[in-house]
Amino acid sequence: MESWNFIQRLGLNLDELNLPKINQLHVSSPSGKLLTQQLDLGGFGISRFLLDSKLAEIANKKGVVLLDECRVNNVAFNNNSFTIETTKGEYSSAICVGSWGKKSNLDIKLKRNFTKEKKNTKNYVGVKHHVQYDLQNNLIELHNFKNGYCGISKIENNVCCLCYLTDSENLKKFNGNIQKMEEEILMQNPFLKSIFTSATFIFKEPIAISNITIGTKNSVENNILMLGDSAGNIAPLSGNGMSIAMKSSFVLNALLLNYFEKKISREELESKYATFWKKEFKTRIDFSKLLQKLLKNIRLSNLVIAFLNRSSFLKSKVVKSTHGKPF
Ligand SMILES: Cc1cc2nc3c(=O)[nH]c(=O)nc-3n(C[C@H](O)[C@H](O)[C@H](O)COP(=O)(O)OP(=O)(O)OC[C@H]3O[C@@H](n4cnc5c(N)ncnc54)[C@H](O)[C@@H]3O)c2cc1C
């Protein structure tokens, strides 16, 4: 709900789409201990497919030229201007905003720090299914399993998004066989066993993405202003990755207006944006990383859930610390 007003202001009528509004959270430990919590701010369920297509319609109406099936191969900054090489030609621009997500060819091309192999960096694999499953519309469930967790909530058309993040080690143990890993590891959690054995799976194969790292990156690099996941990844356990992406574009939009009206220089634009990013998101992302570490350990997650269940004040504090304010 953080970004509900912002999306409506862009011209997308979310009420018309009749999306599920989510205000209840259930979290379980791998052995099935359950924590329940009301979500004060809450959220709404929508697939990225529907959201992106609606935003593209709005952009088209406003005269934005969108290039489909077009890959950016390189970006270079010279003489106060960017040269952008794409599979559909070369473009030059005064400003370049990077919104290429958690991992891209451009990260390697620009030699971004996090792409260099570090011994202690944890790599995760994300897997997404769309399923038919009898789940309350207002509920999001997060179920922990050994070295990972799986979330389920409703999106549009009464479909559920069933999505999990696991240490890549879990998948390696099963030679990359996702179904086997689900049976042997995820289904040790009784809630996940019930979901995986009774849901109807809509995709023939799940969508999987590997080499995910959690944490902040540089929000300005090679003079490119980074939005959303290209500036940092919050642990999906804390939700809100979409909201961070939108809030960063909302704030950058205001700064860019100042830049084009010559109220601020490029240096000021970059430093104001980098300061905003650090102040607004760094603590949230670092906290999500810590929470993720605690909950993926079977013994610790049982302890954390039992401890939080004793205090509704603490429960609500922990949930709030992963969220920002509506904008
Ligand atoms: C398992 C999992 C579950 C999650 N669950 C939630 C959730 O419940 N709620 C939530 O709010 N967030 C969730 N997130 C986080 C959320 O998905 C991201 O924070 C969000 O998608 C970030 O948006 P983005 O636009 O920055 O990046 P993305 O959505 O990754 O978009 C980047 C786009 O750039 C394109 N691209 C990349 N390189 C190039 C190139 N060179 N040229 C052209 N295009 C390129 C990509 O193809 C992609 O379409 C989850 C993440 C994971 C991994």
Coordinates of C-alpha atoms and ligand atoms in Angstrom, one line a residue:
M1 CA 0.0 0.0 0.0
E2 CA 3.0 2.3 0.3
S3 CA 2.8 2.9 -3.4
W4 CA -1.0 2.7 -3.9
N5 CA -1.4 6.5 -4.2
F6 CA 1.6 6.9 -6.5
I7 CA 0.3 4.3 -8.9
Q8 CA -3.2 5.9 -8.9
R9 CA -1.6 9.3 -9.6
L10 CA 0.2 7.8 -12.6
G11 CA -3.3 7.2 -14.0
L12 CA -3.9 3.5 -13.2
N13 CA -7.2 2.9 -11.5
L14 CA -6.4 0.0 -9.1
D15 CA -9.9 -0.1 -7.7
E16 CA -11.3 -0.9 -11.2
L17 CA -8.9 -3.9 -11.4
N18 CA -10.5 -5.3 -8.3
L19 CA -7.2 -6.5 -6.8
P20 CA -7.0 -8.5 -3.6
K21 CA -6.0 -6.2 -0.7
I22 CA -3.7 -7.9 1.8
N23 CA -3.8 -7.1 5.5
Q24 CA -2.9 -10.4 7.2
L25 CA 0.4 -12.1 7.5
H26 CA 1.2 -15.7 8.6
V27 CA 4.8 -16.8 9.0
S28 CA 5.7 -20.4 9.8
S29 CA 9.0 -22.0 10.9
P30 CA 10.3 -25.1 9.0
S31 CA 8.7 -27.3 11.6
G32 CA 5.3 -25.6 11.4
K33 CA 5.3 -23.1 14.3
L34 CA 3.0 -20.3 13.2
L35 CA 3.1 -16.5 13.8
T36 CA 0.1 -14.3 12.7
Q37 CA 0.1 -10.6 12.4
Q38 CA -2.2 -7.8 11.1
L39 CA -0.5 -5.7 8.5
D40 CA -1.4 -2.1 9.3
L41 CA -0.2 -0.6 6.0
G42 CA -0.9 -3.8 4.0
G43 CA -0.5 -4.4 0.3
F44 CA -2.2 -5.5 -2.8
G45 CA -1.7 -8.5 -5.1
I46 CA -1.0 -7.9 -8.8
S47 CA 1.2 -9.9 -11.3
R48 CA 4.2 -8.0 -12.7
F49 CA 2.7 -9.0 -16.1
L50 CA -0.5 -7.0 -15.5
L51 CA 1.2 -4.1 -13.8
D52 CA 3.8 -3.6 -16.5
S53 CA 1.2 -3.9 -19.3
K54 CA -1.0 -1.2 -17.6
L55 CA 2.0 1.1 -17.0
A56 CA 3.1 0.6 -20.6
E57 CA -0.5 1.6 -21.8
I58 CA -0.2 4.8 -19.8
A59 CA 3.3 5.6 -21.0
N60 CA 2.2 5.1 -24.6
K61 CA -0.7 7.5 -24.2
K62 CA 1.7 10.1 -22.8
G63 CA 3.9 9.8 -25.9
V64 CA 6.7 7.7 -24.4
V65 CA 8.4 5.6 -27.1
L66 CA 8.8 2.1 -25.7
L67 CA 11.1 -0.4 -27.5
D68 CA 10.0 -4.0 -27.0
E69 CA 12.4 -6.9 -27.4
C70 CA 15.3 -4.5 -27.2
R71 CA 18.4 -5.2 -25.2
V72 CA 20.9 -2.5 -24.1
N73 CA 24.4 -3.8 -24.7
N74 CA 26.4 -0.9 -23.4
V75 CA 26.2 2.6 -21.9
A76 CA 29.1 5.1 -22.0
F77 CA 29.3 8.6 -20.6
N78 CA 31.4 11.1 -22.4
N79 CA 31.3 15.0 -22.8
N80 CA 28.3 15.3 -20.6
S81 CA 26.2 12.9 -22.7
F82 CA 25.4 9.2 -22.7
T83 CA 25.7 6.8 -25.7
I84 CA 23.4 3.9 -25.4
E85 CA 24.1 0.9 -27.6
T86 CA 21.1 -1.3 -28.1
T87 CA 19.9 -4.2 -30.4
K88 CA 17.7 -1.6 -32.1
G89 CA 20.4 1.1 -32.7
E90 CA 22.5 3.6 -30.9
Y91 CA 21.0 6.5 -28.9
S92 CA 22.4 9.5 -27.2
S93 CA 20.8 11.2 -24.1
A94 CA 21.5 13.8 -21.5
I95 CA 20.4 11.4 -18.7
C96 CA 20.5 7.7 -18.2
V97 CA 18.4 5.9 -15.6
G98 CA 19.3 2.2 -15.0
S99 CA 16.3 0.0 -14.1
W100 CA 17.6 -3.3 -15.3
G101 CA 16.8 -5.2 -12.1
K102 CA 18.8 -7.5 -9.9
K103 CA 21.3 -8.9 -12.5
S104 CA 22.0 -7.9 -16.0
N105 CA 24.7 -8.0 -18.8
L106 CA 25.1 -4.3 -18.0
D107 CA 26.4 -5.0 -14.5
I108 CA 29.2 -7.0 -16.0
K109 CA 29.9 -4.5 -18.7
L110 CA 30.1 -1.7 -16.2
K111 CA 32.3 -3.9 -13.9
R112 CA 30.0 -3.1 -11.0
N113 CA 31.6 -4.1 -7.7
F114 CA 29.1 -6.8 -6.6
T115 CA 29.7 -8.8 -9.8
K116 CA 33.3 -9.5 -8.7
E117 CA 33.4 -12.9 -7.0
K118 CA 33.5 -12.5 -3.2
K119 CA 34.1 -15.6 -1.0
N120 CA 31.4 -14.9 1.5
T121 CA 28.6 -13.7 -0.8
K122 CA 25.5 -15.8 -0.4
N123 CA 23.8 -16.7 -3.7
Y124 CA 20.1 -17.4 -3.9
V125 CA 17.8 -18.9 -6.4
G126 CA 14.2 -17.6 -6.8
V127 CA 11.4 -19.8 -8.2
K128 CA 7.9 -18.7 -9.1
H129 CA 4.8 -20.7 -9.8
H130 CA 1.3 -19.5 -10.4
V131 CA -1.3 -21.8 -8.9
Q132 CA -5.0 -22.2 -8.1
Y133 CA -5.3 -22.7 -4.4
D134 CA -7.9 -22.0 -1.8
L135 CA -6.3 -19.0 0.1
Q136 CA -8.1 -16.1 1.8
N137 CA -7.9 -13.0 -0.4
N138 CA -6.5 -10.8 2.3
L139 CA -3.7 -13.2 3.4
I140 CA 0.0 -13.5 2.7
E141 CA 1.7 -16.5 4.0
L142 CA 5.5 -16.9 4.4
H143 CA 6.7 -20.4 5.2
N144 CA 10.3 -21.1 6.1
F145 CA 12.2 -24.2 5.1
K146 CA 15.8 -25.2 5.6
N147 CA 17.8 -22.3 4.0
G148 CA 14.9 -20.7 2.4
Y149 CA 11.3 -19.5 2.5
C150 CA 8.2 -19.6 0.3
G151 CA 5.5 -17.0 0.0
I152 CA 1.9 -17.4 -1.3
S153 CA -0.7 -14.6 -1.9
K154 CA -3.5 -13.9 -4.3
I155 CA -3.0 -11.8 -7.4
E156 CA -5.6 -10.9 -10.1
N157 CA -8.2 -13.4 -11.4
N158 CA -8.2 -15.5 -8.3
V159 CA -4.8 -16.9 -9.0
C160 CA -2.1 -17.3 -6.4
C161 CA 1.6 -16.4 -6.8
L162 CA 3.7 -19.1 -5.1
C163 CA 7.2 -17.9 -4.9
Y164 CA 10.3 -19.0 -3.0
L165 CA 13.9 -18.1 -2.4
T166 CA 16.5 -20.7 -1.5
D167 CA 20.2 -20.9 -1.0
S168 CA 21.7 -22.2 -4.2
E169 CA 23.3 -25.0 -2.2
N170 CA 19.8 -26.6 -1.7
L171 CA 19.3 -26.9 -5.4
K172 CA 22.8 -28.1 -6.0
K173 CA 22.1 -31.0 -3.7
F174 CA 19.4 -32.2 -6.1
N175 CA 21.5 -31.5 -9.3
G176 CA 19.2 -28.6 -10.2
N177 CA 16.0 -30.7 -10.0
I178 CA 13.5 -28.2 -8.7
Q179 CA 10.7 -30.6 -8.2
K180 CA 12.9 -33.0 -6.2
M181 CA 14.1 -30.1 -4.0
E182 CA 10.5 -29.1 -3.4
E183 CA 9.5 -32.6 -2.4
E184 CA 12.5 -33.2 -0.2
I185 CA 13.2 -29.8 1.5
L186 CA 10.2 -27.4 1.1
M187 CA 7.6 -30.1 1.9
Q188 CA 9.2 -30.8 5.3
N189 CA 7.2 -27.7 6.4
P190 CA 3.7 -29.1 6.9
F191 CA 2.1 -25.9 5.5
L192 CA 4.1 -26.1 2.3
K193 CA 3.4 -29.8 2.1
S194 CA -0.3 -29.0 2.1
I195 CA 0.0 -26.3 -0.5
F196 CA 2.3 -28.2 -2.9
T197 CA 0.2 -31.4 -2.8
S198 CA -3.2 -29.7 -3.2
A199 CA -2.6 -26.7 -5.5
T200 CA -3.2 -26.8 -9.2
F201 CA -0.1 -25.6 -11.0
I202 CA -0.8 -23.3 -14.0
F203 CA 2.7 -23.0 -15.6
K204 CA 4.1 -26.1 -17.1
E205 CA 7.5 -25.2 -15.7
P206 CA 8.2 -22.6 -12.9
I207 CA 10.1 -19.5 -13.6
A208 CA 13.5 -19.6 -12.0
I209 CA 16.3 -17.0 -11.5
S210 CA 19.7 -17.7 -10.1
N211 CA 22.6 -15.8 -8.6
I212 CA 20.4 -13.4 -6.5
T213 CA 22.3 -11.5 -3.9
I214 CA 20.7 -9.4 -1.1
G215 CA 22.0 -6.0 -0.2
T216 CA 22.6 -2.5 -1.4
K217 CA 24.8 -1.6 -4.5
N218 CA 25.8 1.9 -5.7
S219 CA 22.7 4.0 -6.5
V220 CA 24.8 6.1 -8.9
E221 CA 27.5 4.5 -11.0
N222 CA 29.2 5.7 -14.2
N223 CA 26.8 8.7 -13.9
I224 CA 23.9 6.4 -14.3
L225 CA 21.1 6.8 -11.8
M226 CA 20.0 3.4 -10.6
L227 CA 16.3 2.6 -9.8
G228 CA 14.8 -0.4 -7.9
D229 CA 16.8 -3.6 -7.9
S230 CA 19.6 -2.2 -9.9
A231 CA 20.4 -0.1 -6.8
G232 CA 19.7 -2.7 -4.2
N233 CA 17.8 -5.9 -3.4
I234 CA 15.7 -6.2 -0.2
A235 CA 15.2 -9.8 0.9
P236 CA 11.8 -10.8 -0.6
L237 CA 10.8 -12.1 2.8
S238 CA 10.3 -8.4 3.8
G239 CA 8.2 -7.8 0.7
N240 CA 8.3 -4.3 -0.7
G241 CA 10.9 -4.6 -3.5
M242 CA 8.3 -3.2 -5.9
S243 CA 7.5 -0.4 -3.6
I244 CA 11.2 0.5 -3.2
A245 CA 11.5 0.5 -7.1
M246 CA 8.5 2.9 -7.3
K247 CA 9.6 5.2 -4.5
S248 CA 13.0 5.6 -6.0
S249 CA 11.5 6.6 -9.4
F250 CA 9.1 9.0 -7.6
V251 CA 11.9 10.8 -5.9
L252 CA 14.2 10.7 -8.9
N253 CA 11.5 12.2 -11.1
A254 CA 11.3 15.3 -8.9
L255 CA 15.1 15.7 -8.9
L256 CA 15.3 15.3 -12.7
L257 CA 12.7 18.1 -13.1
N258 CA 15.0 20.3 -11.0
Y259 CA 18.0 19.3 -13.2
F260 CA 16.2 20.0 -16.5
E261 CA 15.0 23.4 -15.1
K262 CA 18.7 24.1 -14.3
K263 CA 18.0 24.5 -10.6
I264 CA 20.6 21.8 -9.8
S265 CA 23.8 20.6 -11.6
R266 CA 24.6 17.0 -12.6
E267 CA 26.8 16.7 -9.5
E268 CA 24.1 17.9 -7.2
L269 CA 21.5 15.6 -8.9
E270 CA 23.8 12.6 -8.4
S271 CA 24.7 13.4 -4.8
K272 CA 21.1 14.3 -3.7
Y273 CA 19.8 11.0 -5.2
A274 CA 22.6 8.9 -3.6
T275 CA 21.9 10.5 -0.2
F276 CA 18.2 9.9 -0.5
W277 CA 18.8 6.2 -1.4
K278 CA 21.1 5.6 1.5
K279 CA 18.8 7.4 4.0
E280 CA 15.6 5.8 2.9
F281 CA 16.5 2.2 2.1
K282 CA 19.9 1.1 3.5
T283 CA 18.6 0.3 7.0
R284 CA 15.5 -1.5 5.7
I285 CA 17.6 -3.6 3.3
D286 CA 20.2 -4.4 5.9
F287 CA 17.5 -5.3 8.4
S288 CA 15.8 -7.6 5.9
K289 CA 19.2 -9.3 5.4
L290 CA 19.5 -10.0 9.1
L291 CA 15.9 -11.2 9.4
Q292 CA 16.5 -13.5 6.5
K293 CA 19.6 -15.0 8.2
L294 CA 17.7 -15.6 11.4
L295 CA 14.7 -17.2 9.8
K296 CA 16.5 -19.6 7.4
N297 CA 18.1 -21.4 10.3
I298 CA 15.6 -24.0 11.6
R299 CA 16.4 -23.8 15.3
L300 CA 16.7 -20.0 15.3
S301 CA 13.5 -19.5 13.3
N302 CA 11.6 -21.6 15.8
L303 CA 13.0 -19.5 18.6
V304 CA 12.4 -16.2 16.8
I305 CA 8.7 -17.1 16.1
A306 CA 8.1 -18.4 19.7
F307 CA 9.7 -15.2 21.1
L308 CA 7.8 -12.8 18.8
N309 CA 4.5 -14.7 19.5
R310 CA 4.9 -13.6 23.1
S311 CA 4.8 -9.9 22.3
S312 CA 2.4 -8.3 19.8
F313 CA 4.3 -5.0 20.3
L314 CA 7.6 -6.6 19.1
K315 CA 5.9 -8.4 16.3
S316 CA 4.4 -5.2 14.9
K317 CA 7.8 -3.4 15.3
V318 CA 9.6 -6.1 13.3
V319 CA 7.0 -6.0 10.5
K320 CA 7.0 -2.1 10.5
S321 CA 10.8 -1.9 10.2
T322 CA 10.7 -3.6 6.8
H323 CA 8.2 -1.0 5.5
G324 CA 8.3 2.7 4.6
K325 CA 5.7 5.4 4.6
P326 CA 3.0 5.7 1.9
F327 CA 3.8 8.2 -0.8
Ligands
LIG1 C1 11.6 -14.8 -5.1 C2 11.2 -13.3 -5.1 C3 10.0 -12.9 -4.6 C4 9.6 -11.6 -4.6 N1 8.4 -11.2 -4.0 C5 8.1 -9.9 -4.0 C6 6.8 -9.5 -3.4 O1 6.0 -10.3 -3.0 N2 6.5 -8.2 -3.4 C7 7.4 -7.2 -3.9 O2 7.1 -6.0 -3.8 N3 8.6 -7.6 -4.4 C8 9.0 -8.9 -4.5 N4 10.2 -9.2 -5.0 C9 11.1 -8.2 -5.4 C10 10.7 -7.6 -6.8 O3 10.5 -8.6 -7.7 C11 11.7 -6.6 -7.3 O4 12.1 -5.8 -6.2 C12 11.2 -5.8 -8.4 O5 10.8 -6.6 -9.5 C13 12.2 -4.7 -8.8 O6 11.7 -4.1 -10.0 P1 12.8 -3.5 -11.0 O7 12.0 -2.8 -12.0 O8 13.9 -2.8 -10.3 O9 13.5 -4.8 -11.6 P2 12.9 -6.0 -12.5 O10 11.5 -6.2 -12.2 O11 13.9 -7.1 -12.4 O12 12.9 -5.4 -14.0 C14 14.1 -5.2 -14.7 C15 13.9 -5.4 -16.2 O13 15.0 -4.9 -17.0 C16 15.2 -5.9 -18.0 N5 16.6 -5.8 -18.4 C17 17.7 -6.3 -17.8 N6 18.8 -6.0 -18.5 C18 18.4 -5.4 -19.6 C19 19.1 -4.9 -20.8 N7 20.4 -5.0 -20.9 N8 18.4 -4.3 -21.7 C20 17.1 -4.2 -21.6 N9 16.4 -4.7 -20.6 C21 17.0 -5.3 -19.6 C22 14.8 -7.2 -17.4 O14 14.5 -8.2 -18.4 C23 13.6 -6.8 -16.6 O15 12.4 -6.9 -17.4 C24 10.6 -10.6 -5.1 C25 11.8 -11.0 -5.6 C26 12.1 -12.4 -5.6 C27 13.5 -12.8 -6.2

